[in-house]
Coordinates of C-alpha atoms in Angstrom, one line a residue:
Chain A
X1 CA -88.6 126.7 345.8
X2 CA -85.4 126.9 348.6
X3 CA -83.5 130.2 347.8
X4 CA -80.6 128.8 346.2
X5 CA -82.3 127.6 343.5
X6 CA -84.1 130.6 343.5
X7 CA -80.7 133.0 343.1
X8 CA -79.7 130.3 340.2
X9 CA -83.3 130.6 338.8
X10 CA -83.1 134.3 338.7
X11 CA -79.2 134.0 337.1
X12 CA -80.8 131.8 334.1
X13 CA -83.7 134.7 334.2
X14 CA -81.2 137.4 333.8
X15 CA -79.2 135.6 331.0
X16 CA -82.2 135.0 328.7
X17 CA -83.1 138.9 329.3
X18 CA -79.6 139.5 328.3
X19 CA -79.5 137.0 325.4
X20 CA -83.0 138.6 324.3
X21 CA -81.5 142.0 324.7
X22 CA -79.5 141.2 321.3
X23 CA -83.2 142.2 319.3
X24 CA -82.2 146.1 320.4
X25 CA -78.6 145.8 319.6
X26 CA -75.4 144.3 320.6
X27 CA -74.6 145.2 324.2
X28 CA -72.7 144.5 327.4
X29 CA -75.0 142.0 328.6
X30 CA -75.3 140.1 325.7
X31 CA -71.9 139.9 324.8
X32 CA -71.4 138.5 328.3
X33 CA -74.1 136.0 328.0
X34 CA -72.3 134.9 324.6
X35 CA -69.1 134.4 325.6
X36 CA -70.1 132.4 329.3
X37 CA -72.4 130.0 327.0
X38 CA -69.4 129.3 324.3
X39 CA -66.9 128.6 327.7
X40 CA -69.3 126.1 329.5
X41 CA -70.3 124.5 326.2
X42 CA -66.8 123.3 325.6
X43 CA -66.6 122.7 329.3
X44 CA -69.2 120.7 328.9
X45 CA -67.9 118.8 326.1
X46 CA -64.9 118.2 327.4
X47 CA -66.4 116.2 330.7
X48 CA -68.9 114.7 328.7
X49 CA -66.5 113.1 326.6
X50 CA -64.3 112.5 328.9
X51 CA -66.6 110.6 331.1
X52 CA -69.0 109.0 328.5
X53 CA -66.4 108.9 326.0
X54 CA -62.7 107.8 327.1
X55 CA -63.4 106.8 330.1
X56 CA -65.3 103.6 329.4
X57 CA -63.9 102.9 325.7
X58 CA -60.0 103.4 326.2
X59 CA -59.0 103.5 330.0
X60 CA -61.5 100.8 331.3
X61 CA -60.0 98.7 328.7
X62 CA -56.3 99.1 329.5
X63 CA -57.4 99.2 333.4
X64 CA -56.0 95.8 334.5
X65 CA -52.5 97.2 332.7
X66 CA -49.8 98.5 334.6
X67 CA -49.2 102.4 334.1
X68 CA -45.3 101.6 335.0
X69 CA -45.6 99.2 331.6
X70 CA -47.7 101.9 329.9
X71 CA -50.3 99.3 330.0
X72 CA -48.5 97.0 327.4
X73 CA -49.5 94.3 329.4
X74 CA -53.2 94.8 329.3
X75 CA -55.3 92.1 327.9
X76 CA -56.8 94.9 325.5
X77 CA -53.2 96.6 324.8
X78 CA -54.4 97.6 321.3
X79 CA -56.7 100.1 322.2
X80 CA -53.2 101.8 322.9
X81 CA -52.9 102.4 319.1
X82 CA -55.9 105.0 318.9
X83 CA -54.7 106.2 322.3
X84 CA -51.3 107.3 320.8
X85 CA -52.9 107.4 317.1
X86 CA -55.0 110.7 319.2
X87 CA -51.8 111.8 321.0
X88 CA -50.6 112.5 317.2
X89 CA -53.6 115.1 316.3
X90 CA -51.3 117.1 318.9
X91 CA -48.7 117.5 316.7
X92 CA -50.9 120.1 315.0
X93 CA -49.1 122.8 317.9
X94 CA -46.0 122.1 316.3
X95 CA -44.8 123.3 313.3
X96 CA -42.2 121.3 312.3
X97 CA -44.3 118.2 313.5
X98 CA -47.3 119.1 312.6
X99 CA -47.6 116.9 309.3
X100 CA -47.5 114.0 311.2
X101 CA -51.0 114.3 312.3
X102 CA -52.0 113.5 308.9
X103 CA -51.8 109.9 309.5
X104 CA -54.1 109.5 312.1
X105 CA -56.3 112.4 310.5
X106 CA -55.9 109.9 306.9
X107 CA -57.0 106.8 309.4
X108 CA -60.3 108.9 310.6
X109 CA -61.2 110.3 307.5
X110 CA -61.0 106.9 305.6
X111 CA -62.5 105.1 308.1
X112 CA -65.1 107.7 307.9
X113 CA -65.9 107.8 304.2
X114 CA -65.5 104.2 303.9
X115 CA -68.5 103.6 306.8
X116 CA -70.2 106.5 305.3
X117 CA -70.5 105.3 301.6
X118 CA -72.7 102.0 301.7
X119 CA -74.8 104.0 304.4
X120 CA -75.6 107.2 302.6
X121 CA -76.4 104.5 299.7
X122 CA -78.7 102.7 301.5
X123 CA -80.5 105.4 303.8
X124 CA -80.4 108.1 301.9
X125 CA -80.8 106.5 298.4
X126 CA -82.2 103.0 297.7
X127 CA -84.2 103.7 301.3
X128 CA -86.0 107.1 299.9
X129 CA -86.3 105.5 296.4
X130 CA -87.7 102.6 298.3
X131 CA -90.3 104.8 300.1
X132 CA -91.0 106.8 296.8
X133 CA -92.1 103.8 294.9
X134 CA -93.6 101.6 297.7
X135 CA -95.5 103.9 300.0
X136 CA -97.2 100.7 301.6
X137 CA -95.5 97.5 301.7
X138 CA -98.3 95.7 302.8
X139 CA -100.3 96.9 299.8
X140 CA -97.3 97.9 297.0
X141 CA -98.2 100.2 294.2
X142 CA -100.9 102.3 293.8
X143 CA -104.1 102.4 295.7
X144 CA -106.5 102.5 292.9
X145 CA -109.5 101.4 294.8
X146 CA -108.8 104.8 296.7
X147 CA -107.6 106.8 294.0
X148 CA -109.4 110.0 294.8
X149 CA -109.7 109.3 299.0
X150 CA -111.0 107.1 301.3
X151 CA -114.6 106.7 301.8
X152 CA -115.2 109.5 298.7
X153 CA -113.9 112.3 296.8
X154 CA -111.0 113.8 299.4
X155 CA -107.8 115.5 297.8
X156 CA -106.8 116.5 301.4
X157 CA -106.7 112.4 302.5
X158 CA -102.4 112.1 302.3
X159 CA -102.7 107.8 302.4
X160 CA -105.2 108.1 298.7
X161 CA -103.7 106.9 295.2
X162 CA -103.6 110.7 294.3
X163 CA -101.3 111.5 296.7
X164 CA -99.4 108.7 296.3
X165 CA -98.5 109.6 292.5
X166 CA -98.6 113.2 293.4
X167 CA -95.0 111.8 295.8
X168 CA -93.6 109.9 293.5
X169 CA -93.9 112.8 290.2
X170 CA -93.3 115.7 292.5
X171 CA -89.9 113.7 293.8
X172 CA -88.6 112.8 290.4
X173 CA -90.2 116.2 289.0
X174 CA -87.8 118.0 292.0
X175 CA -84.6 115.5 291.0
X176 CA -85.0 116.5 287.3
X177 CA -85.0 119.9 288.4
X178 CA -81.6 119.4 290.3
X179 CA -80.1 117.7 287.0
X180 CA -78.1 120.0 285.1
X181 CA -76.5 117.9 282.5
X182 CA -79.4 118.4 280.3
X183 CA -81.0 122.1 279.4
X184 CA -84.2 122.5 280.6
X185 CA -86.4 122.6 277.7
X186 CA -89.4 120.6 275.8
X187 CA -90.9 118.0 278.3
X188 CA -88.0 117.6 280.3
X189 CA -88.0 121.6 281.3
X190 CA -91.7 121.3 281.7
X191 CA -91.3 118.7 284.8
X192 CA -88.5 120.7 286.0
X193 CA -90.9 123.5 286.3
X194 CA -93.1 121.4 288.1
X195 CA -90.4 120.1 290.1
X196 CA -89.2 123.6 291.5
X197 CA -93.1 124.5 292.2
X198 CA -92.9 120.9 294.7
X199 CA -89.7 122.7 295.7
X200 CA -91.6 125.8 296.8
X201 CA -94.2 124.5 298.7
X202 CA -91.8 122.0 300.5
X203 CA -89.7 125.1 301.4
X204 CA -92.5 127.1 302.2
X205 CA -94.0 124.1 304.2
X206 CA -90.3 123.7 306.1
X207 CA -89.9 127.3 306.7
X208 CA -93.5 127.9 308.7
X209 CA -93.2 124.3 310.3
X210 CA -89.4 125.8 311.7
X211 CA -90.6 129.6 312.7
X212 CA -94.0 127.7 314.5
X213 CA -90.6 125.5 316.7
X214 CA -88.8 128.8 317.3
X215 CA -92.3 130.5 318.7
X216 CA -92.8 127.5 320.6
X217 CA -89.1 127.8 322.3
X218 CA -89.9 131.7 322.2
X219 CA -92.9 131.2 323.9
X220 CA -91.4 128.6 326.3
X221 CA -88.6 130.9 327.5
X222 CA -91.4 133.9 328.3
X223 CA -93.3 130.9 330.4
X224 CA -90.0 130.4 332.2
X225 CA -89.7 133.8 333.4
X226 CA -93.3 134.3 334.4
X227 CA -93.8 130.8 335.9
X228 CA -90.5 129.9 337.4
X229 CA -88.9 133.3 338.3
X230 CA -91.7 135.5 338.8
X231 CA -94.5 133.5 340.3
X232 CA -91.5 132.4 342.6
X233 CA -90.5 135.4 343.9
X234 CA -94.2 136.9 344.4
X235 CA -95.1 133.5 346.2
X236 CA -95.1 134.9 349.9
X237 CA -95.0 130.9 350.8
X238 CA -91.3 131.0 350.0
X239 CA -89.0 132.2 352.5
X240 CA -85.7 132.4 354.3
X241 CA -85.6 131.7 358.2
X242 CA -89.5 132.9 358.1
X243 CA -89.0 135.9 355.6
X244 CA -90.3 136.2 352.3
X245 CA -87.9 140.0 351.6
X246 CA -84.8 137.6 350.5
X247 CA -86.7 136.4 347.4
X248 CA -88.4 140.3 346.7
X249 CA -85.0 141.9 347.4
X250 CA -83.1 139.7 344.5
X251 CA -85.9 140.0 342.2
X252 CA -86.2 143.9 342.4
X253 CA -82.3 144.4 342.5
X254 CA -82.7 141.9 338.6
X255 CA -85.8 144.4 337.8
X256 CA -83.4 147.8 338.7
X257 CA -80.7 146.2 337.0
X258 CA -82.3 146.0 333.9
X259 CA -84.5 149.3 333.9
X260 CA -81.3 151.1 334.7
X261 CA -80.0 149.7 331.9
X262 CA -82.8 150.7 329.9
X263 CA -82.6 154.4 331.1
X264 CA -78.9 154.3 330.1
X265 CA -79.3 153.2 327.0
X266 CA -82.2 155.7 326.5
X267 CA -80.0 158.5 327.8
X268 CA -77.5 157.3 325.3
X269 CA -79.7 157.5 322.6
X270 CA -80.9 160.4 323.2
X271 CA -77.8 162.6 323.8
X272 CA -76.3 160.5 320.6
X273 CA -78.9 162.2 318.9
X274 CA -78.3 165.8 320.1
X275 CA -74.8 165.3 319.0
X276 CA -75.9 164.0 315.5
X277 CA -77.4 166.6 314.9
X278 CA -76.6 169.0 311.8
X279 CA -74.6 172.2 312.8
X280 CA -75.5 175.3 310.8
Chain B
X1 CA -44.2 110.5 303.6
X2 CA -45.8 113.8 305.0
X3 CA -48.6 113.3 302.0
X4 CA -48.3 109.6 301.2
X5 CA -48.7 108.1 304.0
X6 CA -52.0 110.0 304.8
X7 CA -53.4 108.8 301.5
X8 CA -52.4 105.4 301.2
X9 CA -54.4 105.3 305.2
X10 CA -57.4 106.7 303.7
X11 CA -57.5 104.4 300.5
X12 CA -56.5 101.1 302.7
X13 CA -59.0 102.2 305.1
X14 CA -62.4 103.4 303.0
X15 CA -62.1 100.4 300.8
X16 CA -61.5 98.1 303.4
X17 CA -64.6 99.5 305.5
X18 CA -66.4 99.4 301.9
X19 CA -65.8 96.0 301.3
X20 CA -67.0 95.0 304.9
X21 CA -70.2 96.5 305.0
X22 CA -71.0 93.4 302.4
X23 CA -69.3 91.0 304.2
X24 CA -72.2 89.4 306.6
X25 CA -69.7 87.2 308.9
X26 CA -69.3 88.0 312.5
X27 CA -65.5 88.6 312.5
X28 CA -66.2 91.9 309.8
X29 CA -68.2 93.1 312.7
X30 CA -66.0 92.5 315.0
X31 CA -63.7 94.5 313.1
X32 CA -66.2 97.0 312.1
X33 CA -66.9 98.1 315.4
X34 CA -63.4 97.9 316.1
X35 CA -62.4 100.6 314.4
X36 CA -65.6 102.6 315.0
X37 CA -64.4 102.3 318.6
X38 CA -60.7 103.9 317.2
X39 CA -62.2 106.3 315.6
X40 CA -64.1 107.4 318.4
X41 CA -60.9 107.5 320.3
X42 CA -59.1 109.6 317.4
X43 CA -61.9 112.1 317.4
X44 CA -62.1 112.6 321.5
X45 CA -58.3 113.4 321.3
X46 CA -58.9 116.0 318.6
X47 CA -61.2 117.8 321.1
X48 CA -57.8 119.0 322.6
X49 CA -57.0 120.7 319.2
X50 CA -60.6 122.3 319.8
X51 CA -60.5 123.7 322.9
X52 CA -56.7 124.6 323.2
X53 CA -57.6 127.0 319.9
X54 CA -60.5 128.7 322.1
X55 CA -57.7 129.2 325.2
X56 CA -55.1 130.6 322.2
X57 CA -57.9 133.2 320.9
X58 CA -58.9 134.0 324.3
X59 CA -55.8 134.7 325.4
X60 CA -54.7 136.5 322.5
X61 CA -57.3 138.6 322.7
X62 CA -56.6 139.5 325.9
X63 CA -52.8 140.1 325.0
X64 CA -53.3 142.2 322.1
X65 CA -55.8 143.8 323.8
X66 CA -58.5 143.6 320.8
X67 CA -62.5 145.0 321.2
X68 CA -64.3 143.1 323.8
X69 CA -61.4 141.6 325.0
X70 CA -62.9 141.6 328.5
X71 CA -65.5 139.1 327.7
X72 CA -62.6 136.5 327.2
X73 CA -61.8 136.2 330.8
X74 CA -65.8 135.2 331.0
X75 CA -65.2 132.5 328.7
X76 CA -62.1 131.2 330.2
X77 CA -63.8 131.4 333.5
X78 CA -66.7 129.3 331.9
X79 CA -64.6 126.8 330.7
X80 CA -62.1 126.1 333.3
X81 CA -65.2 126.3 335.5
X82 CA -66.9 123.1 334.2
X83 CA -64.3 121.3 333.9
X84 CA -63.8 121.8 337.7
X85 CA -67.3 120.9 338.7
X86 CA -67.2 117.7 336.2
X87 CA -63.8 116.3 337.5
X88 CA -65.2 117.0 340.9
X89 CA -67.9 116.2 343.7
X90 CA -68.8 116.5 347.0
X91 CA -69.2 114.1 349.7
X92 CA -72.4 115.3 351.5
X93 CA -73.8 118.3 352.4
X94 CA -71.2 120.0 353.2
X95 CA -69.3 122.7 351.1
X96 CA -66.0 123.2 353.3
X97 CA -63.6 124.8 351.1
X98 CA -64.8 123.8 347.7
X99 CA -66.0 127.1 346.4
X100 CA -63.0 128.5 347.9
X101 CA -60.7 126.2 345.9
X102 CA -62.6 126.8 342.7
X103 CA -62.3 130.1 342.9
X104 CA -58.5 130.0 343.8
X105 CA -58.4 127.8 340.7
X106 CA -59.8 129.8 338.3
X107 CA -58.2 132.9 339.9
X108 CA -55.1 131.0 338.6
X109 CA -56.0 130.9 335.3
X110 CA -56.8 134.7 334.9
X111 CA -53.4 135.7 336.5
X112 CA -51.7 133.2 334.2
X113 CA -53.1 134.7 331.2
X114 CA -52.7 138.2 333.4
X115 CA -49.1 137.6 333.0
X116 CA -48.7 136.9 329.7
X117 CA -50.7 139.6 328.6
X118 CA -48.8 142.1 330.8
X119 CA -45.7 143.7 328.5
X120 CA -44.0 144.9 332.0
X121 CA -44.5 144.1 335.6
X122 CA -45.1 140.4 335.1
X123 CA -43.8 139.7 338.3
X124 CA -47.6 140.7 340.3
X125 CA -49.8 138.4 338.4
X126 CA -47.7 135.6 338.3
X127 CA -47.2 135.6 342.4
X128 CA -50.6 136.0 342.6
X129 CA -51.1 132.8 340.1
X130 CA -48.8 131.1 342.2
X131 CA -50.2 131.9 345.5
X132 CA -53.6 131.0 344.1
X133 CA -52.4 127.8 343.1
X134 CA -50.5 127.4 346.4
X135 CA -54.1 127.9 347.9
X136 CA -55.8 125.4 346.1
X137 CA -53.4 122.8 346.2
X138 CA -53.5 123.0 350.2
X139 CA -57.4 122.9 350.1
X140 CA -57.3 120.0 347.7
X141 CA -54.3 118.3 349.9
X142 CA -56.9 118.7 353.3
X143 CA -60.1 119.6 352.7
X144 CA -61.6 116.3 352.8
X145 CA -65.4 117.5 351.4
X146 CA -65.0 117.0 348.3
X147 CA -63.0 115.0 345.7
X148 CA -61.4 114.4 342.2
X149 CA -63.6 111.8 340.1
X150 CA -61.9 111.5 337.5
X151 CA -62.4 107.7 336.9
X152 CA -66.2 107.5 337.9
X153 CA -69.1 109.8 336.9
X154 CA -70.0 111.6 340.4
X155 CA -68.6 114.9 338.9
X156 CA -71.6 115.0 335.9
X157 CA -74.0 114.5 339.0
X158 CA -72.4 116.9 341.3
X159 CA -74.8 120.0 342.2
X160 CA -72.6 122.9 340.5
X161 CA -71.6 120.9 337.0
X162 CA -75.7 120.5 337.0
X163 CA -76.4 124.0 337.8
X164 CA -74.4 125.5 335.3
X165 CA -75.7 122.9 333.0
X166 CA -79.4 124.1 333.5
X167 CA -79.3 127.4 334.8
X168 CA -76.6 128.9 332.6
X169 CA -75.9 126.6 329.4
X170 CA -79.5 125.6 328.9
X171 CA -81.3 129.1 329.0
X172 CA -78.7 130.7 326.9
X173 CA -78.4 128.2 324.3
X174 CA -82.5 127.8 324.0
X175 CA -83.3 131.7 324.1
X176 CA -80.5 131.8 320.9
X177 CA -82.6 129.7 319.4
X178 CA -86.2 131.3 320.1
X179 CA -84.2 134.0 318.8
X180 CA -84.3 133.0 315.8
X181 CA -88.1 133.4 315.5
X182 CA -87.7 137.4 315.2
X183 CA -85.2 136.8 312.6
X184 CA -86.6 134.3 310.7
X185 CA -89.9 136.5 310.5
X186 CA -87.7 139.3 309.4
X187 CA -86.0 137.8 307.0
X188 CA -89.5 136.6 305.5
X189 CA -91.2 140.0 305.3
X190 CA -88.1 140.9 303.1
X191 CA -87.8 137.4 301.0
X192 CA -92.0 136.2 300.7
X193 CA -93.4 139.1 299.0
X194 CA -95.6 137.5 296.3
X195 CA -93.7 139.0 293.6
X196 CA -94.5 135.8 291.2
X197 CA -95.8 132.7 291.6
X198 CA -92.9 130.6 292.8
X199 CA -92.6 133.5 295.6
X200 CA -96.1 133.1 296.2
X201 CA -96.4 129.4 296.4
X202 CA -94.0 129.2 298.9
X203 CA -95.7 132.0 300.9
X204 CA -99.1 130.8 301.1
X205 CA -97.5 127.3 302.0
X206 CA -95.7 128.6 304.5
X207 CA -99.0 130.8 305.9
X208 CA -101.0 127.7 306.2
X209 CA -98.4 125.5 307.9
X210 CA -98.1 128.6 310.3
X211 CA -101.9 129.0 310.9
X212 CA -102.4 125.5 311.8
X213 CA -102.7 126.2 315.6
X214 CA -104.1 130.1 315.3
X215 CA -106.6 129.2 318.0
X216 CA -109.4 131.7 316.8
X217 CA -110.6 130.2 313.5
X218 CA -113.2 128.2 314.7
X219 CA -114.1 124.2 315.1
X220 CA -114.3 124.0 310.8
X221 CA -112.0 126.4 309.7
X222 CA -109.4 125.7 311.9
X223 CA -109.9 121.6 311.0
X224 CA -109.9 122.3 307.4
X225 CA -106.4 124.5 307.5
X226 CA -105.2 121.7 309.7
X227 CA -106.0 119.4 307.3
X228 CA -104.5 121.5 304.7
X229 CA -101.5 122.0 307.3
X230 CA -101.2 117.9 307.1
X231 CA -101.4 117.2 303.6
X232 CA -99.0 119.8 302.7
X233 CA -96.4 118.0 304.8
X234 CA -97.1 115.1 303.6
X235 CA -97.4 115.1 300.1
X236 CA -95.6 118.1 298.5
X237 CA -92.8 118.9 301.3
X238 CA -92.2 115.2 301.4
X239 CA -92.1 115.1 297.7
X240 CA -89.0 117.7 297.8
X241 CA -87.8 116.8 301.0
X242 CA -87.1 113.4 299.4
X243 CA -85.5 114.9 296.1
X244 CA -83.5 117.0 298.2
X245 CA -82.1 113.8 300.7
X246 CA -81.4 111.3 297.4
X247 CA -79.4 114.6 296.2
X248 CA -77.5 115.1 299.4
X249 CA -76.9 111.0 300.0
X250 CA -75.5 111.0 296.1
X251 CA -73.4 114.3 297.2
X252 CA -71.8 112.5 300.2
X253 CA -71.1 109.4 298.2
X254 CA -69.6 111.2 295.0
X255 CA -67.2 113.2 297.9
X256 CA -66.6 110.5 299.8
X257 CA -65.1 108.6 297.0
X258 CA -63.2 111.5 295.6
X259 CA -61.4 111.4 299.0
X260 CA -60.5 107.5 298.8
X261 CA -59.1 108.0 295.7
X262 CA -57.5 110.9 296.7
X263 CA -58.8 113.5 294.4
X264 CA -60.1 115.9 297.2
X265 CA -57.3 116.4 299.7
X266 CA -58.5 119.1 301.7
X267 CA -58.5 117.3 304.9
X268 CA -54.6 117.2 304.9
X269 CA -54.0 121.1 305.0
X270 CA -51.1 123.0 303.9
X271 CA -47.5 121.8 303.6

């Protein structure tokens, strides 16, 4: 590893130290860390939409316009409607103006709704209903010649009849839960008991399946440190004009920095403490 | 006309974008994607709104001098920074004055909002902004290293956009998230205790889903909670998962029509 990417290397080290430095408490470090990330995130935005975003869908479009015309006499001169349509959101800095960028807010937000109705329909209703019913289109309904598993009695296999009607009661079971417009008693509060119990498990289920991908990224950031800072600036193959010190002196100046912080803070608490203390 | 206007737009539009969706002819495409395309436009524009209110809170921050207020010449320097990089590359090896200029730049900035946060003696931070920007207006004039891309992407490929990208952005935003894991199991200890059986259902689910790759059960064991592990996301979890997504597609639909028709009016603000 050359030393520059080395001294970045060890800058992304010290920001994850500082970003894991929250689990004591809120400090100086980790405030800092917070507010460079929320900066460069919206820098980051801005170029990415800028580049990936305007660049090719409005102003390569208007490009064989003249700017003297305002590009009026582009081929594409329409694409100057959501251009200046855009322009309007800015009235929001105004506040005599700033009603105006209702309209192009109104155009979004209908557009919006109006894509997002037939989808949300068709993915997220007939689609899942779809799935419920019809686990396998090749074979559609239940798979009674499997009922209890596969190649004998299995209530683990997920593809057997069993599980199959297990989907399809626990789903409606969990959507008669969720409807309110009838009370909950006799049979019909009987499968929405059994519908909050799918609930459970799914939520249980969810919740270890998400904290087993936040030890993995957990895990992955302690793997960074060791394997791409540490191991980096033991290696005594790495080196500056012959000299390995460049590398040792950068890392022990991140190590001081944050065991003198340590001592502070333990200084702190300490002497916080004395102070706290009851006087009698 | 201030409210009108706005809701006649969003009736016109959803039911015209409603009525498309069924139309299977090439010219409702056409359209269709035409105004995905304006919409796209619309929404890169509001960005502005975005970031000018994180330039407003910084610098009022700074002006009213509220806690931490330090921190918010870090995130101005963050974002003016990348900006930089991504508008700009340069042409070789060579750095000339580039880190010079960017530094001149965003020395700019902090004056700037130096000056308005100063209630007397403006007069030293803005001459310094304006030497600053007198600096790096001659280093962009003729330093000839480097360049403005504004037009092409060479700026998202230039060495400093991608080192902030991956040395600063990346590690910060994925150690919030591992983060998360400390909280997460905190936040269980106090919410999982089996205090009946709905509690304890979704404890021992969640237990077995977590010790599916505890590497110290043993060949069976260790297959048989995997097993468990698998059938558990599959069957039950998919179950409710499934409730949960035909409730939250019949959610969106239900507000999306009650802004068409122009019950829900949110979206439009005050006044």
């Amino acid at each position: 590893m050359d030393f520059t990417t080395f001294l970045w290397t060890t800058f992304a080290a010290f920001v994850t130290l500082a970003t894991f430095s929250f689990l004591y408490k809120d400090n100086p470090f980790y405030k800092f860390a917070e507010h460079l990330v929320v900066g460069v995130a919206a820098g980051y935005f801005v170029i990415i939409l800028w580049h990936n975003g305007l660049v090719p869908n409005l102003f390569r479009r208007l490009a064989d316009g003249d700017w003297y015309l305002l590009w009026l006499n582009s081929t594409m001169w329409w694409y100057l409607i959501p251009a200046i349509l855009g322009a309007l959101m800015w009235t929001r800095f105004s506040k005599r103006w700033s009603w105006v960028s209702r309209w192009p807010m109104g155009l979004y937000i209908g557009i919006s709704t109006g894509v997002a109705i037939p989808l949300e329909m068709s993915n997220r209703v007939s689609k899942q209903l779809y799935a419920t019913m019809i686990v396998n289109p090749q074979n559609p309904g239940i798979d009674w010649a499997n009922f209890w598993g596969h190649g004998g009695f299995d209530l683990l296999d997920v593809a057997s009849g069993f599980s199959q009607v297990l989907i399809f009661i626990g789903a409606v079971a969990a959507l008669i839960y969720f409807f309110f417009s009838k009370a909950h008693t006799g049979i019909f509060g009987k499968a929405a008991t059994f519908g909050i119990w799918i609930l459970m498990i799914g939520f249980g289920a969810s919740f270890g399946f998400t904290v087993m991908a936040r030890i993995s990224l957990f895990i992955n950031r302690l793997q960074f440190i060791d394997q791409e800072w540490i191991q980096h600036a033991m290696n005594p193959e790495n080196m500056v004009n012959g000299s390995h010190w460049p590398y040792q002196l950068v890392f022990w100046a991140m190590i001081l920095v944050v065991v003198g912080y340590m001592v502070f803070e333990l200084v702190q608490h300490f002497s916080s403490k004395g102070k706290a203390a009851p006087a009698e | 006309m201030k409210r009108q206007v706005p809701l006649v737009l969003v009736l016109l539009f959803g039911l015209f974008m409603i009525f498309q969706y069924f139309v299977p002819h090439e010219s409702s495409e056409w359209v269709y994607e035409f105004l995905l395309d304006w919409i796209y436009i619309i929404g890169i524009f509001a960005l502005a709104l975005g970031i000018w209110s994180l330039y407003v809170v910084s610098v009022d921050k700074v002006k009213t001098r509220k806690h931490d207020w330090g921190y918010s010449y870090v995130t101005l320097a963050g974002l003016f920074g990348m900006i930089l990089f991504g508008f700009t590359a340069r042409h070789g090896d060579e750095w000339g004055w580039y880190l010079i200029f960017v530094a001149c730049v965003l020395l700019t900035v902090i004056m700037s909002v130096q000056a308005m946060a100063a209630r007397i003696n403006k007069g030293l931070p803005l001459g310094l902004a304006g030497l600053f920007l007198l600096g790096a207006v001659l280093i962009a004039v003729f330093d000839d290293t480097w360049s403005f891309y504004f037009y092409t992407q060479e700026g998202l490929q230039s060495t400093m956009f991608r080192a902030f990208f991956d040395y600063i952005m990346m590690p910060i935003l994925a150690t919030i998230f591992s983060l998360l894991a400390f909280f997460i199991a905190s936040a269980a200890y106090r919410a999982f205790r089996a205090r009946n059986l709905l509690a304890s259902l979704l404890l021992i689910a969640a237990l077995i889903v977590m010790m599916r790759f505890f590497p110290y059960f043993g060949e069976n064991v260790g297959e048989f909670i995997a097993r468990v592990s698998s059938w558990l996301m599959n069957v039950p979890n998919l179950a409710a998962q499934r409730a949960i997504i035909i409730g939250v597609g019949l959610g969106i639909v239900a507000t999306a029509l009650k802004v068409i028709l122009g019950i829900e009016r949110g979206y439009m603000g005050k006044g």
